Amino acid sequence: DTGVSQDPRHKITKRGQNVTFRCDPISEHNRLYWYRQTLGQGPEFLTYFQNEAQLEKSRLLSDRFSAERPKGSFSTLEIQRTEQGDSAMYLCASSSRDRAIHEQYFGPGTRLTVT
Amino acid sequence: GENVEQHPSTLSVQEGDSAVIKCTYSDSASNYFPWYKQELGKRPQLIIDIRSNVGEKKDQRIAVTLNKTAKHFSLHITETQPEDSAVYFCAASINYGQNFVFGPGTRLSVLP
């Protein structure tokens, strides 16, 4: 499968615990995005990387959230001290380095449930 | 910041009829407008997109129109089929495809 992959697909955690999600983009893509999607809503932008540089962060990304892309390939999203309001689907997307191509390809998502 | 509204939130049509979903955006600097289809339990997938220098784009049964002056764009699906049933999201972006701002979605049901 050469598409965007995410791991794990599901995560159940207790309030207050830390969780980390991983995203592997399409190999030739240099841009990587994280979104959060709650039931019945569209994806909400969280942050964006071009290569290893984090270029934009949403105000939704509180200080409990941190994202990295250390080698410009895979990315991790960590949530510290999880709260019940963090329960959502976390989607990763990637797009091509070709500036004429704008499509973002989404991964299957990681569904987080905070109990 | 950008705000995208989408109507209707649900839409039911008979198989073979047309479906139209409308979106409005607030930031006149937005220049790229994709439409994504998300089937139940699956990832969003791009079905069509339009750039701000184009007024209309068509791909088989799907078309998108853009009115920059009014800041709205619409998705048109003709000859609907049951497999068109899904949630459709519009989005707007500045800088051609970086930070997407998505609408809340339209659940389309095509009745056989």
PDB file of C-alpha atoms in Angstrom:
ATOM      1  CA  ASP A   1       0.000   0.000   0.000  1.00  0.00           C
ATOM      2  CA  THR A   2       1.614   3.237  -1.124  1.00  0.00           C
ATOM      3  CA  GLY A   3      -0.934   5.554   0.462  1.00  0.00           C
ATOM      4  CA  VAL A   4      -0.775   7.499   3.714  1.00  0.00           C
ATOM      5  CA  SER A   5      -0.709   5.205   6.739  1.00  0.00           C
ATOM      6  CA  GLN A   6      -1.431   5.930  10.385  1.00  0.00           C
ATOM      7  CA  ASP A   7      -0.784   3.953  13.528  1.00  0.00           C
ATOM      8  CA  PRO A   8      -2.551   2.999  15.686  1.00  0.00           C
ATOM      9  CA  ARG A   9      -5.990   2.955  14.080  1.00  0.00           C
ATOM     10  CA  HIS A  10      -7.712   3.038  17.459  1.00  0.00           C
ATOM     11  CA  LYS A  11      -6.536   4.188  20.868  1.00  0.00           C
ATOM     12  CA  ILE A  12      -8.437   4.098  24.136  1.00  0.00           C
ATOM     13  CA  THR A  13      -6.811   5.887  27.029  1.00  0.00           C
ATOM     14  CA  LYS A  14      -7.691   7.187  30.443  1.00  0.00           C
ATOM     15  CA  ARG A  15      -7.938  10.876  31.153  1.00  0.00           C
ATOM     16  CA  GLY A  16      -4.577  12.303  32.110  1.00  0.00           C
ATOM     17  CA  GLN A  17      -2.490   9.820  30.135  1.00  0.00           C
ATOM     18  CA  ASN A  18      -0.188  10.748  27.249  1.00  0.00           C
ATOM     19  CA  VAL A  19      -0.706   9.328  23.760  1.00  0.00           C
ATOM     20  CA  THR A  20       1.395   9.414  20.588  1.00  0.00           C
ATOM     21  CA  PHE A  21       0.216   8.808  17.030  1.00  0.00           C
ATOM     22  CA  ARG A  22       2.328   8.156  13.969  1.00  0.00           C
ATOM     23  CA  CYS A  23       1.774   9.119  10.328  1.00  0.00           C
ATOM     24  CA  ASP A  24       3.711   7.838   7.342  1.00  0.00           C
ATOM     25  CA  PRO A  25       3.047  10.011   4.275  1.00  0.00           C
ATOM     26  CA  ILE A  26       3.302   9.020   0.641  1.00  0.00           C
ATOM     27  CA  SER A  27       7.043   8.642   0.134  1.00  0.00           C
ATOM     28  CA  GLU A  28       7.623  11.409  -2.411  1.00  0.00           C
ATOM     29  CA  HIS A  29       5.421  13.947  -0.605  1.00  0.00           C
ATOM     30  CA  ASN A  30       7.211  16.701   1.297  1.00  0.00           C
ATOM     31  CA  ARG A  31       4.152  18.307   2.899  1.00  0.00           C
ATOM     32  CA  LEU A  32       2.348  16.728   5.835  1.00  0.00           C
ATOM     33  CA  TYR A  33      -0.761  17.899   7.663  1.00  0.00           C
ATOM     34  CA  TRP A  34      -2.590  16.918  10.844  1.00  0.00           C
ATOM     35  CA  TYR A  35      -6.338  17.409  11.235  1.00  0.00           C
ATOM     36  CA  ARG A  36      -8.859  16.552  13.936  1.00  0.00           C
ATOM     37  CA  GLN A  37     -12.366  15.405  13.033  1.00  0.00           C
ATOM     38  CA  THR A  38     -15.245  15.046  15.468  1.00  0.00           C
ATOM     39  CA  LEU A  39     -18.491  13.270  14.670  1.00  0.00           C
ATOM     40  CA  GLY A  40     -20.612  15.154  12.172  1.00  0.00           C
ATOM     41  CA  GLN A  41     -18.001  17.812  11.489  1.00  0.00           C
ATOM     42  CA  GLY A  42     -15.417  18.500   8.833  1.00  0.00           C
ATOM     43  CA  PRO A  43     -11.714  18.015   9.522  1.00  0.00           C
ATOM     44  CA  GLU A  44     -10.159  20.880  11.521  1.00  0.00           C
ATOM     45  CA  PHE A  45      -6.604  21.894  10.683  1.00  0.00           C
ATOM     46  CA  LEU A  46      -4.045  21.393  13.466  1.00  0.00           C
ATOM     47  CA  THR A  47      -0.582  21.802  11.956  1.00  0.00           C
ATOM     48  CA  TYR A  48       1.457  21.579   8.754  1.00  0.00           C
ATOM     49  CA  PHE A  49       5.021  20.547   7.907  1.00  0.00           C
ATOM     50  CA  GLN A  50       7.066  21.172   4.830  1.00  0.00           C
ATOM     51  CA  ASN A  51       9.906  18.684   5.033  1.00  0.00           C
ATOM     52  CA  GLU A  52      10.983  18.795   8.701  1.00  0.00           C
ATOM     53  CA  ALA A  53       9.893  22.399   9.289  1.00  0.00           C
ATOM     54  CA  GLN A  54       6.628  23.012  11.132  1.00  0.00           C
ATOM     55  CA  LEU A  55       5.301  26.017   9.217  1.00  0.00           C
ATOM     56  CA  GLU A  56       1.868  26.584  10.699  1.00  0.00           C
ATOM     57  CA  LYS A  57       0.000  25.719  13.877  1.00  0.00           C
ATOM     58  CA  SER A  58      -3.683  26.236  14.605  1.00  0.00           C
ATOM     59  CA  ARG A  59      -4.788  27.870  17.828  1.00  0.00           C
ATOM     60  CA  LEU A  60      -6.595  24.548  18.406  1.00  0.00           C
ATOM     61  CA  LEU A  61      -3.147  23.089  19.074  1.00  0.00           C
ATOM     62  CA  SER A  62      -2.860  23.827  22.783  1.00  0.00           C
ATOM     63  CA  ASP A  63       0.395  23.434  24.708  1.00  0.00           C
ATOM     64  CA  ARG A  64      -0.641  19.831  25.472  1.00  0.00           C
ATOM     65  CA  PHE A  65      -0.234  18.992  21.789  1.00  0.00           C
ATOM     66  CA  SER A  66       3.102  18.654  20.040  1.00  0.00           C
ATOM     67  CA  ALA A  67       3.960  17.420  16.568  1.00  0.00           C
ATOM     68  CA  GLU A  68       7.291  16.500  15.066  1.00  0.00           C
ATOM     69  CA  ARG A  69       8.674  15.409  11.735  1.00  0.00           C
ATOM     70  CA  PRO A  70      12.348  14.984  12.593  1.00  0.00           C
ATOM     71  CA  LYS A  71      13.692  13.667   9.289  1.00  0.00           C
ATOM     72  CA  GLY A  72      11.084  15.058   6.956  1.00  0.00           C
ATOM     73  CA  SER A  73       9.480  11.652   6.503  1.00  0.00           C
ATOM     74  CA  PHE A  74       7.096  10.247   9.145  1.00  0.00           C
ATOM     75  CA  SER A  75       5.471  12.486  11.732  1.00  0.00           C
ATOM     76  CA  THR A  76       4.266  12.005  15.297  1.00  0.00           C
ATOM     77  CA  LEU A  77       1.503  13.823  17.145  1.00  0.00           C
ATOM     78  CA  GLU A  78       1.633  13.662  20.936  1.00  0.00           C
ATOM     79  CA  ILE A  79      -1.139  14.674  23.294  1.00  0.00           C
ATOM     80  CA  GLN A  80      -0.138  15.084  26.928  1.00  0.00           C
ATOM     81  CA  ARG A  81      -2.533  14.883  29.874  1.00  0.00           C
ATOM     82  CA  THR A  82      -5.439  13.836  27.674  1.00  0.00           C
ATOM     83  CA  GLU A  83      -8.913  15.216  28.356  1.00  0.00           C
ATOM     84  CA  GLN A  84     -12.293  13.802  27.339  1.00  0.00           C
ATOM     85  CA  GLY A  85     -12.633  16.655  24.853  1.00  0.00           C
ATOM     86  CA  ASP A  86      -9.633  15.260  22.965  1.00  0.00           C
ATOM     87  CA  SER A  87     -11.735  12.276  21.855  1.00  0.00           C
ATOM     88  CA  ALA A  88     -11.865  12.517  18.061  1.00  0.00           C
ATOM     89  CA  MET A  89     -10.492  11.077  14.829  1.00  0.00           C
ATOM     90  CA  TYR A  90      -6.986  12.381  14.119  1.00  0.00           C
ATOM     91  CA  LEU A  91      -6.306  12.492  10.406  1.00  0.00           C
ATOM     92  CA  CYS A  92      -2.981  12.896   8.675  1.00  0.00           C
ATOM     93  CA  ALA A  93      -2.636  14.014   5.071  1.00  0.00           C
ATOM     94  CA  SER A  94       0.250  14.567   2.699  1.00  0.00           C
ATOM     95  CA  SER A  95       0.712  16.430  -0.555  1.00  0.00           C
ATOM     96  CA  SER A  96       3.232  16.598  -3.340  1.00  0.00           C
ATOM     97  CA  ARG A  97       6.298  18.796  -3.555  1.00  0.00           C
ATOM     98  CA  ASP A  98       5.026  19.758  -7.030  1.00  0.00           C
ATOM     99  CA  ARG A  99       3.605  23.235  -6.483  1.00  0.00           C
ATOM    100  CA  ALA A 100       1.095  22.716  -9.290  1.00  0.00           C
ATOM    101  CA  ILE A 101      -0.513  19.775  -7.465  1.00  0.00           C
ATOM    102  CA  HIS A 102      -2.560  20.702  -4.422  1.00  0.00           C
ATOM    103  CA  GLU A 103      -4.463  17.535  -3.558  1.00  0.00           C
ATOM    104  CA  GLN A 104      -4.068  16.360   0.007  1.00  0.00           C
ATOM    105  CA  TYR A 105      -4.180  12.576   0.391  1.00  0.00           C
ATOM    106  CA  PHE A 106      -5.633  11.489   3.701  1.00  0.00           C
ATOM    107  CA  GLY A 107      -4.706   8.534   5.860  1.00  0.00           C
ATOM    108  CA  PRO A 108      -7.285   6.266   7.523  1.00  0.00           C
ATOM    109  CA  GLY A 109      -7.058   8.180  10.791  1.00  0.00           C
ATOM    110  CA  THR A 110      -6.473   7.290  14.431  1.00  0.00           C
ATOM    111  CA  ARG A 111      -9.635   7.231  16.518  1.00  0.00           C
ATOM    112  CA  LEU A 112      -8.888   8.385  20.063  1.00  0.00           C
ATOM    113  CA  THR A 113     -11.275   7.687  22.903  1.00  0.00           C
ATOM    114  CA  VAL A 114     -10.483   9.260  26.273  1.00  0.00           C
ATOM    115  CA  THR A 115     -12.389   7.670  29.160  1.00  0.00           C
TER     116      THR A 115
ATOM    117  CA  GLY B   1      -9.480  33.684   9.757  1.00  0.00           C
ATOM    118  CA  GLU B   2     -11.316  31.829   7.046  1.00  0.00           C
ATOM    119  CA  ASN B   3     -14.818  30.509   7.749  1.00  0.00           C
ATOM    120  CA  VAL B   4     -16.572  28.055   5.418  1.00  0.00           C
ATOM    121  CA  GLU B   5     -20.299  27.405   5.595  1.00  0.00           C
ATOM    122  CA  GLN B   6     -22.028  24.568   3.759  1.00  0.00           C
ATOM    123  CA  HIS B   7     -25.671  23.881   2.908  1.00  0.00           C
ATOM    124  CA  PRO B   8     -27.685  21.766   3.140  1.00  0.00           C
ATOM    125  CA  SER B   9     -26.485  19.586   6.000  1.00  0.00           C
ATOM    126  CA  THR B  10     -28.480  16.630   4.656  1.00  0.00           C
ATOM    127  CA  LEU B  11     -29.796  15.976   1.168  1.00  0.00           C
ATOM    128  CA  SER B  12     -31.887  13.109  -0.149  1.00  0.00           C
ATOM    129  CA  VAL B  13     -32.458  12.623  -3.874  1.00  0.00           C
ATOM    130  CA  GLN B  14     -33.932   9.932  -6.058  1.00  0.00           C
ATOM    131  CA  GLU B  15     -31.499   7.904  -8.137  1.00  0.00           C
ATOM    132  CA  GLY B  16     -30.969   9.641 -11.459  1.00  0.00           C
ATOM    133  CA  ASP B  17     -31.780  13.117 -10.131  1.00  0.00           C
ATOM    134  CA  SER B  18     -29.246  15.908  -9.661  1.00  0.00           C
ATOM    135  CA  ALA B  19     -27.773  17.064  -6.359  1.00  0.00           C
ATOM    136  CA  VAL B  20     -26.376  20.506  -5.572  1.00  0.00           C
ATOM    137  CA  ILE B  21     -24.352  21.436  -2.491  1.00  0.00           C
ATOM    138  CA  LYS B  22     -23.400  25.048  -1.816  1.00  0.00           C
ATOM    139  CA  CYS B  23     -20.549  26.567   0.180  1.00  0.00           C
ATOM    140  CA  THR B  24     -19.631  30.109   1.102  1.00  0.00           C
ATOM    141  CA  TYR B  25     -16.281  31.372   2.332  1.00  0.00           C
ATOM    142  CA  SER B  26     -15.248  34.543   4.106  1.00  0.00           C
ATOM    143  CA  ASP B  27     -11.640  35.249   3.117  1.00  0.00           C
ATOM    144  CA  SER B  28     -11.330  36.812  -0.329  1.00  0.00           C
ATOM    145  CA  ALA B  29      -7.675  35.700  -0.408  1.00  0.00           C
ATOM    146  CA  SER B  30      -8.713  32.028  -0.683  1.00  0.00           C
ATOM    147  CA  ASN B  31      -7.654  30.685  -4.057  1.00  0.00           C
ATOM    148  CA  TYR B  32      -8.158  26.912  -4.027  1.00  0.00           C
ATOM    149  CA  PHE B  33     -11.419  25.058  -3.389  1.00  0.00           C
ATOM    150  CA  PRO B  34     -11.454  21.253  -3.193  1.00  0.00           C
ATOM    151  CA  TRP B  35     -14.391  18.929  -2.615  1.00  0.00           C
ATOM    152  CA  TYR B  36     -13.877  15.723  -0.659  1.00  0.00           C
ATOM    153  CA  LYS B  37     -16.132  12.673  -0.389  1.00  0.00           C
ATOM    154  CA  GLN B  38     -16.080  10.625   2.791  1.00  0.00           C
ATOM    155  CA  GLU B  39     -17.880   7.294   2.922  1.00  0.00           C
ATOM    156  CA  LEU B  40     -18.803   5.851   6.283  1.00  0.00           C
ATOM    157  CA  GLY B  41     -15.704   4.759   8.180  1.00  0.00           C
ATOM    158  CA  LYS B  42     -13.355   5.725   5.370  1.00  0.00           C
ATOM    159  CA  ARG B  43     -10.873   8.509   4.702  1.00  0.00           C
ATOM    160  CA  PRO B  44     -11.830  11.701   2.827  1.00  0.00           C
ATOM    161  CA  GLN B  45     -10.997  11.501  -0.876  1.00  0.00           C
ATOM    162  CA  LEU B  46     -10.743  14.353  -3.365  1.00  0.00           C
ATOM    163  CA  ILE B  47     -13.409  14.255  -6.066  1.00  0.00           C
ATOM    164  CA  ILE B  48     -12.895  17.615  -7.778  1.00  0.00           C
ATOM    165  CA  ASP B  49     -11.196  20.940  -7.146  1.00  0.00           C
ATOM    166  CA  ILE B  50     -11.134  24.412  -8.637  1.00  0.00           C
ATOM    167  CA  ARG B  51      -8.672  27.288  -8.545  1.00  0.00           C
ATOM    168  CA  SER B  52      -9.710  30.897  -8.220  1.00  0.00           C
ATOM    169  CA  ASN B  53      -8.792  31.775 -11.801  1.00  0.00           C
ATOM    170  CA  VAL B  54     -11.424  29.371 -13.151  1.00  0.00           C
ATOM    171  CA  GLY B  55     -15.203  29.772 -12.973  1.00  0.00           C
ATOM    172  CA  GLU B  56     -16.285  26.214 -13.671  1.00  0.00           C
ATOM    173  CA  LYS B  57     -14.784  22.752 -13.918  1.00  0.00           C
ATOM    174  CA  LYS B  58     -16.409  19.486 -14.941  1.00  0.00           C
ATOM    175  CA  ASP B  59     -15.403  15.848 -14.601  1.00  0.00           C
ATOM    176  CA  GLN B  60     -17.971  13.399 -15.998  1.00  0.00           C
ATOM    177  CA  ARG B  61     -21.046  13.616 -13.717  1.00  0.00           C
ATOM    178  CA  ILE B  62     -19.445  16.074 -11.301  1.00  0.00           C
ATOM    179  CA  ALA B  63     -19.005  19.816 -11.757  1.00  0.00           C
ATOM    180  CA  VAL B  64     -17.959  22.696  -9.536  1.00  0.00           C
ATOM    181  CA  THR B  65     -18.757  26.374 -10.058  1.00  0.00           C
ATOM    182  CA  LEU B  66     -17.062  29.315  -8.357  1.00  0.00           C
ATOM    183  CA  ASN B  67     -18.332  32.873  -7.920  1.00  0.00           C
ATOM    184  CA  LYS B  68     -15.435  34.885  -6.513  1.00  0.00           C
ATOM    185  CA  THR B  69     -17.427  38.094  -6.225  1.00  0.00           C
ATOM    186  CA  ALA B  70     -20.088  36.467  -4.068  1.00  0.00           C
ATOM    187  CA  LYS B  71     -17.537  34.169  -2.390  1.00  0.00           C
ATOM    188  CA  HIS B  72     -19.456  30.997  -2.969  1.00  0.00           C
ATOM    189  CA  PHE B  73     -18.889  27.741  -4.814  1.00  0.00           C
ATOM    190  CA  SER B  74     -21.120  24.782  -5.534  1.00  0.00           C
ATOM    191  CA  LEU B  75     -20.850  21.072  -6.260  1.00  0.00           C
ATOM    192  CA  HIS B  76     -23.200  19.624  -8.867  1.00  0.00           C
ATOM    193  CA  ILE B  77     -23.706  15.873  -9.264  1.00  0.00           C
ATOM    194  CA  THR B  78     -25.871  14.747 -12.171  1.00  0.00           C
ATOM    195  CA  GLU B  79     -27.490  11.345 -12.749  1.00  0.00           C
ATOM    196  CA  THR B  80     -26.923  10.378  -9.123  1.00  0.00           C
ATOM    197  CA  GLN B  81     -26.273   6.749  -8.248  1.00  0.00           C
ATOM    198  CA  PRO B  82     -26.557   4.910  -4.909  1.00  0.00           C
ATOM    199  CA  GLU B  83     -22.750   4.814  -4.653  1.00  0.00           C
ATOM    200  CA  ASP B  84     -22.767   8.622  -4.539  1.00  0.00           C
ATOM    201  CA  SER B  85     -24.245   8.348  -1.026  1.00  0.00           C
ATOM    202  CA  ALA B  86     -21.640   9.767   1.373  1.00  0.00           C
ATOM    203  CA  VAL B  87     -20.706  12.901   3.274  1.00  0.00           C
ATOM    204  CA  TYR B  88     -19.316  15.649   1.068  1.00  0.00           C
ATOM    205  CA  PHE B  89     -17.001  18.351   2.423  1.00  0.00           C
ATOM    206  CA  CYS B  90     -16.046  21.583   0.721  1.00  0.00           C
ATOM    207  CA  ALA B  91     -12.888  23.428   1.712  1.00  0.00           C
ATOM    208  CA  ALA B  92     -11.117  26.695   1.035  1.00  0.00           C
ATOM    209  CA  SER B  93      -7.414  27.392   1.102  1.00  0.00           C
ATOM    210  CA  ILE B  94      -5.039  30.316   0.825  1.00  0.00           C
ATOM    211  CA  ASN B  95      -1.698  29.632  -0.869  1.00  0.00           C
ATOM    212  CA  TYR B  96      -3.098  26.888  -3.066  1.00  0.00           C
ATOM    213  CA  GLY B  97      -3.553  23.937  -0.834  1.00  0.00           C
ATOM    214  CA  GLN B  98      -1.800  24.490   2.426  1.00  0.00           C
ATOM    215  CA  ASN B  99      -4.083  25.028   5.398  1.00  0.00           C
ATOM    216  CA  PHE B 100      -7.528  23.759   4.338  1.00  0.00           C
ATOM    217  CA  VAL B 101     -10.583  25.125   6.149  1.00  0.00           C
ATOM    218  CA  PHE B 102     -13.381  22.583   5.731  1.00  0.00           C
ATOM    219  CA  GLY B 103     -17.114  23.105   5.796  1.00  0.00           C
ATOM    220  CA  PRO B 104     -19.243  21.048   8.209  1.00  0.00           C
ATOM    221  CA  GLY B 105     -20.281  18.560   5.529  1.00  0.00           C
ATOM    222  CA  THR B 106     -23.408  17.475   3.652  1.00  0.00           C
ATOM    223  CA  ARG B 107     -24.766  13.967   4.045  1.00  0.00           C
ATOM    224  CA  LEU B 108     -26.091  12.914   0.635  1.00  0.00           C
ATOM    225  CA  SER B 109     -28.446   9.958   0.380  1.00  0.00           C
ATOM    226  CA  VAL B 110     -29.352   8.655  -3.065  1.00  0.00           C
ATOM    227  CA  LEU B 111     -32.546   6.632  -2.831  1.00  0.00           C
ATOM    228  CA  PRO B 112     -33.003   3.749  -5.285  1.00  0.00           C
TER     229      PRO B 112
END
